[in-house]
Amino acid sequence: MVEGHGWQAVLAPEDGGGMAALRFRGRDILVPAPPGQRLGGPFGAFWMIPWANRLDGGRLGARRLAVNRPADDTAIHGLSRDAPWRVAAAAPGEVVLAQAVAAGPYRYAARLGHAATAEGFVLDLAITNAGEAPLPFGAGWHPWFPRPPGTRLSFRAATRFTHDARCLPIAAAPCDGLDGGEEAFLGLDTHFAGWDGVARIAWPGVALTIAAAGALGTNLQVYAPRDRAVLCVEPSSHLPDAPNRPGLAAHGPMRVLAPGENLTGRIILSAECSHLPMGEA
């Protein structure tokens, strides 16, 4: 548990280092995970490391990664969510998780800081290539936000992608981003590049600002399924399937890390309530 400045986060280090719940002044910012349920369903949040979204056929250059979504022949959402993390440090209002992964061609170490601050709830990620060869790395954060009636989403971006039936990008078009309610985002599973690192979700009574920097502040995936009242706004470091899309990868390449090199990113979640609980100012 990480608490402070109105924030309360329930961490799940044993479940991929994810987050089972996040609240601000008693309001659910994430859809809370049901007891005993693994993260990855339409609740909580998890991390996508060392790639975000999908790799077609599990291809990473000449290397192959395990296909974990056979229905569309993709390797999806990385490796870190399938392995436990450990608590590396803890103090009032702050917890740091750490993980070492050796799977397929990857050998890496990751550290994930959580801090409830006056500025907001801060997530700090650092990934180090612990292997003996350079490899492409990437990351993303996959939250499941509630989507009650009246939800609005706004952000600025330069490019929007069309995709095939497997949600793999096929073409890029200029855009200004997105600003609207369900009429603007319902049904999307869409990637945006040239993101300025800021997105705002407004719910009745509370507004959330997502401010991402570093590797996580360039690309954004938006997922709003029609059959579930959830909204995923996913800061990401790269385009889905970037290694296999040379014509599009300039809009968000994975970063090749030499042994010992790092990939870092930060997300700050800040919230404003228009109706506070009794007794709060």
Coordinates of C-alpha atoms in Angstrom, one line a residue:
M1 CA 0.0 0.0 0.0
V2 CA 1.2 3.5 -0.9
E3 CA -0.7 6.4 0.8
G4 CA -0.4 10.1 1.1
H5 CA -1.7 13.5 -0.1
G6 CA -5.2 12.0 -0.7
W7 CA -3.8 9.0 -2.7
Q8 CA -4.1 5.3 -1.9
A9 CA -2.6 2.7 -4.1
V10 CA -2.8 -1.1 -3.7
L11 CA 0.3 -2.7 -5.3
A12 CA 0.6 -6.2 -6.5
P13 CA 4.3 -7.0 -6.7
E14 CA 3.6 -10.7 -7.0
D15 CA 1.3 -10.1 -10.0
G16 CA 3.7 -8.5 -12.5
G17 CA 4.3 -5.4 -10.4
G18 CA 0.9 -4.1 -11.2
M19 CA -1.6 -2.0 -9.3
A20 CA -4.8 -3.6 -8.0
A21 CA -6.4 -0.3 -7.1
L22 CA -5.8 3.5 -7.1
R23 CA -8.0 6.0 -5.3
F24 CA -7.9 9.8 -4.8
R25 CA -9.8 11.1 -1.8
G26 CA -11.9 8.0 -1.9
R27 CA -12.7 8.1 -5.6
D28 CA -11.6 5.1 -7.7
I29 CA -9.1 6.3 -10.4
L30 CA -8.6 2.7 -11.6
V31 CA -11.3 0.1 -11.9
P32 CA -10.4 -1.9 -8.7
A33 CA -9.4 -5.5 -9.2
P34 CA -11.7 -8.1 -7.7
P35 CA -10.1 -10.1 -4.9
G36 CA -8.2 -13.1 -6.2
Q37 CA -8.3 -12.0 -9.9
R38 CA -5.1 -11.7 -11.9
L39 CA -4.3 -8.3 -13.4
G40 CA -4.7 -8.0 -17.1
G41 CA -8.5 -8.1 -17.2
P42 CA -10.6 -4.9 -17.3
F43 CA -9.3 -3.6 -13.9
G44 CA -6.2 -2.3 -12.2
A45 CA -3.1 -1.5 -14.2
F46 CA 0.0 -3.4 -15.4
W47 CA 3.3 -2.7 -17.0
M48 CA 4.3 -3.7 -20.5
I49 CA 8.1 -4.4 -20.6
P50 CA 10.3 -4.8 -22.7
W51 CA 7.8 -4.0 -25.4
A52 CA 4.4 -2.5 -25.4
N53 CA 1.3 -3.8 -27.3
R54 CA 1.9 -6.4 -30.0
L55 CA 4.7 -8.0 -32.0
D56 CA 3.5 -9.8 -35.1
G57 CA 4.4 -13.5 -34.9
G58 CA 6.6 -12.7 -31.9
R59 CA 9.2 -11.4 -34.4
L60 CA 12.0 -9.2 -33.1
G61 CA 14.4 -9.0 -36.1
A62 CA 15.9 -12.5 -36.5
R63 CA 14.8 -13.4 -33.0
R64 CA 11.5 -15.0 -32.0
L65 CA 9.5 -14.5 -28.8
A66 CA 6.7 -16.7 -27.5
V67 CA 3.3 -16.0 -29.1
N68 CA 1.0 -15.5 -26.1
R69 CA -2.1 -14.5 -28.0
P70 CA -2.5 -17.4 -30.6
A71 CA -5.8 -16.0 -31.8
D72 CA -4.0 -13.2 -33.6
D73 CA -0.5 -14.7 -33.7
T74 CA 1.1 -12.0 -31.6
A75 CA 3.3 -11.7 -28.6
I76 CA 1.5 -9.1 -26.6
H77 CA 2.4 -6.7 -23.7
G78 CA 5.9 -7.9 -22.9
L79 CA 7.4 -10.2 -20.3
S80 CA 7.4 -8.3 -17.0
R81 CA 3.7 -8.7 -16.3
D82 CA 4.2 -12.5 -16.1
A83 CA 6.9 -12.5 -13.5
P84 CA 6.9 -11.3 -9.8
W85 CA 8.6 -8.2 -8.6
R86 CA 10.1 -7.7 -5.1
V87 CA 9.9 -4.8 -2.8
A88 CA 13.3 -3.2 -2.9
A89 CA 12.6 -0.2 -0.7
A90 CA 9.7 1.2 1.3
A91 CA 9.1 4.4 3.2
P92 CA 6.0 6.4 4.2
G93 CA 4.2 7.3 0.9
E94 CA 6.8 5.5 -1.3
V95 CA 7.5 2.0 -2.5
V96 CA 10.2 0.8 -5.0
L97 CA 9.7 -2.5 -6.8
A98 CA 12.5 -4.4 -8.6
Q99 CA 12.6 -7.2 -11.1
A100 CA 15.2 -9.3 -12.9
V101 CA 14.0 -11.1 -16.1
A102 CA 15.8 -13.7 -18.2
A103 CA 13.4 -14.9 -20.9
G104 CA 14.0 -15.6 -24.6
P105 CA 16.7 -13.2 -25.9
Y106 CA 16.1 -10.8 -23.0
R107 CA 18.1 -10.3 -19.9
Y108 CA 17.1 -7.1 -18.1
A109 CA 16.6 -5.5 -14.7
A110 CA 13.7 -3.1 -13.9
R111 CA 13.0 -0.7 -11.1
L112 CA 9.6 0.9 -10.5
G113 CA 9.1 3.7 -8.0
H114 CA 5.7 4.6 -6.6
A115 CA 5.3 7.8 -4.6
A116 CA 2.2 9.7 -3.3
T117 CA 3.3 13.3 -3.4
A118 CA 1.8 16.8 -3.2
E119 CA 2.4 17.0 -7.0
G120 CA 0.5 13.8 -7.6
F121 CA 1.0 10.0 -7.7
V122 CA 4.4 9.4 -9.3
L123 CA 5.5 6.4 -11.3
D124 CA 9.2 6.2 -12.1
L125 CA 10.4 3.4 -14.4
A126 CA 14.0 2.4 -15.2
I127 CA 15.0 -0.6 -17.4
T128 CA 18.6 -1.8 -17.8
N129 CA 19.8 -4.2 -20.5
A130 CA 21.6 -6.8 -18.3
G131 CA 22.4 -9.1 -21.3
E132 CA 25.5 -9.4 -23.4
A133 CA 24.1 -8.0 -26.7
P134 CA 22.3 -4.9 -27.8
L135 CA 18.5 -5.4 -28.0
P136 CA 15.5 -3.3 -28.8
F137 CA 13.6 -2.2 -25.7
G138 CA 10.4 -0.4 -25.0
A139 CA 7.8 0.0 -22.3
G140 CA 4.2 1.1 -21.6
W141 CA 1.7 1.5 -18.8
H142 CA -1.7 -0.2 -19.3
P143 CA -4.3 1.3 -16.9
W144 CA -8.0 0.4 -16.8
F145 CA -9.9 3.6 -16.0
P146 CA -13.7 3.6 -15.3
R147 CA -15.9 5.1 -18.0
P148 CA -19.1 6.3 -16.4
P149 CA -21.6 8.3 -18.5
G150 CA -20.2 11.8 -19.1
T151 CA -16.5 10.7 -19.4
R152 CA -14.4 13.0 -21.6
L153 CA -10.8 12.5 -22.9
S154 CA -8.5 15.1 -24.4
F155 CA -4.9 15.1 -25.6
R156 CA -2.7 16.5 -28.4
A157 CA -0.9 14.3 -30.9
A158 CA 0.5 14.7 -34.4
T159 CA -0.3 11.3 -35.9
R160 CA -3.1 8.8 -35.8
F161 CA -2.8 5.2 -37.1
T162 CA -5.3 3.0 -38.9
H163 CA -4.9 -0.7 -38.0
D164 CA -5.8 -4.1 -39.3
A165 CA -8.2 -6.6 -37.6
R166 CA -5.4 -7.6 -35.2
C167 CA -4.9 -3.9 -34.2
L168 CA -1.5 -3.8 -35.9
P169 CA -0.8 -0.4 -37.5
I170 CA -1.0 -0.1 -41.3
A171 CA -1.1 3.6 -42.1
A172 CA -0.4 7.0 -40.5
A173 CA -2.4 10.2 -41.0
P174 CA -1.9 13.7 -39.5
C175 CA -4.2 14.6 -36.6
D176 CA -4.6 17.1 -33.8
G177 CA -5.2 14.5 -31.1
L178 CA -8.6 14.0 -29.5
D179 CA -11.1 16.0 -27.5
G180 CA -14.5 14.8 -26.7
G181 CA -16.8 12.3 -25.0
E182 CA -17.8 8.8 -26.1
E183 CA -18.6 10.0 -29.6
A184 CA -14.9 10.7 -30.1
F185 CA -13.3 7.6 -28.5
L186 CA -15.8 4.7 -28.1
G187 CA -14.7 1.7 -30.1
L188 CA -11.0 2.8 -30.5
D189 CA -8.1 0.5 -30.1
T190 CA -5.9 3.1 -31.8
H191 CA -2.3 4.4 -31.6
F192 CA -1.2 8.0 -31.6
A193 CA 2.3 9.4 -32.1
G194 CA 3.8 12.8 -31.7
W195 CA 2.0 12.9 -28.3
D196 CA 3.0 15.9 -26.2
G197 CA 2.9 13.7 -23.0
V198 CA -0.2 15.1 -21.4
A199 CA -3.7 13.6 -21.4
R200 CA -6.8 14.6 -19.4
I201 CA -9.7 12.4 -18.4
A202 CA -12.7 14.2 -17.0
W203 CA -15.4 12.3 -15.0
P204 CA -18.4 13.7 -13.2
G205 CA -16.9 15.3 -10.1
V206 CA -13.2 14.6 -10.7
A207 CA -10.6 15.2 -13.5
L208 CA -7.3 13.3 -13.9
T209 CA -4.3 14.6 -15.7
I210 CA -1.7 12.1 -17.0
A211 CA 1.7 13.7 -17.5
A212 CA 4.4 11.4 -19.0
A213 CA 8.0 12.2 -19.6
G214 CA 11.1 10.5 -20.9
A215 CA 10.6 7.3 -22.9
L216 CA 6.9 7.2 -21.9
G217 CA 6.0 10.7 -23.1
T218 CA 6.0 10.2 -26.9
N219 CA 3.3 7.7 -27.9
L220 CA -0.2 6.9 -26.7
Q221 CA -2.6 3.9 -27.2
V222 CA -6.3 4.5 -26.6
Y223 CA -8.6 1.6 -26.0
A224 CA -12.3 2.0 -25.3
P225 CA -14.3 -1.3 -25.9
R226 CA -18.0 -1.0 -26.6
D227 CA -18.9 -3.9 -24.4
R228 CA -17.2 -2.8 -21.2
A229 CA -17.4 0.6 -19.4
V230 CA -13.7 1.1 -19.2
L231 CA -11.1 3.4 -20.9
C232 CA -7.4 2.6 -21.4
V233 CA -5.1 5.6 -22.0
E234 CA -1.7 4.0 -22.3
P235 CA 1.6 6.0 -22.3
S236 CA 4.0 4.0 -24.5
S237 CA 7.6 4.4 -25.7
H238 CA 7.0 3.1 -29.2
L239 CA 4.6 2.1 -32.0
P240 CA 3.0 -1.4 -31.8
D241 CA 5.0 -3.9 -33.8
A242 CA 7.6 -1.2 -34.6
P243 CA 10.4 -3.7 -35.4
N244 CA 8.3 -5.2 -38.2
R245 CA 6.9 -1.9 -39.6
P246 CA 9.9 -0.2 -41.1
G247 CA 7.7 2.2 -43.1
L248 CA 6.0 3.4 -39.9
A249 CA 8.6 2.9 -37.2
A250 CA 10.0 6.4 -37.4
H251 CA 6.8 7.5 -35.6
G252 CA 7.9 5.5 -32.5
P253 CA 10.8 3.1 -32.8
M254 CA 11.9 0.8 -30.0
R255 CA 15.2 1.9 -28.5
V256 CA 18.3 -0.4 -28.9
L257 CA 20.1 -0.6 -25.6
A258 CA 23.7 -1.7 -25.4
P259 CA 24.6 -3.9 -22.4
G260 CA 24.3 -1.7 -19.3
E261 CA 22.3 1.1 -21.0
N262 CA 19.0 2.3 -19.5
L263 CA 15.5 3.2 -20.7
T264 CA 13.7 5.6 -18.3
G265 CA 10.3 7.2 -18.0
R266 CA 8.0 8.9 -15.6
I267 CA 4.3 9.3 -15.2
I268 CA 2.6 11.8 -12.8
L269 CA -1.1 11.4 -12.1
S270 CA -2.7 14.5 -10.7
A271 CA -6.4 14.8 -9.8
E272 CA -8.8 17.6 -9.1
C273 CA -12.2 17.0 -7.3
S274 CA -15.1 19.3 -7.7
H275 CA -17.0 17.6 -4.9
L276 CA -14.8 16.6 -1.9
P277 CA -15.8 14.3 0.9
M278 CA -17.3 15.9 4.1
G279 CA -14.6 17.5 6.2
E280 CA -12.0 17.9 3.5
A281 CA -10.9 21.3 2.1

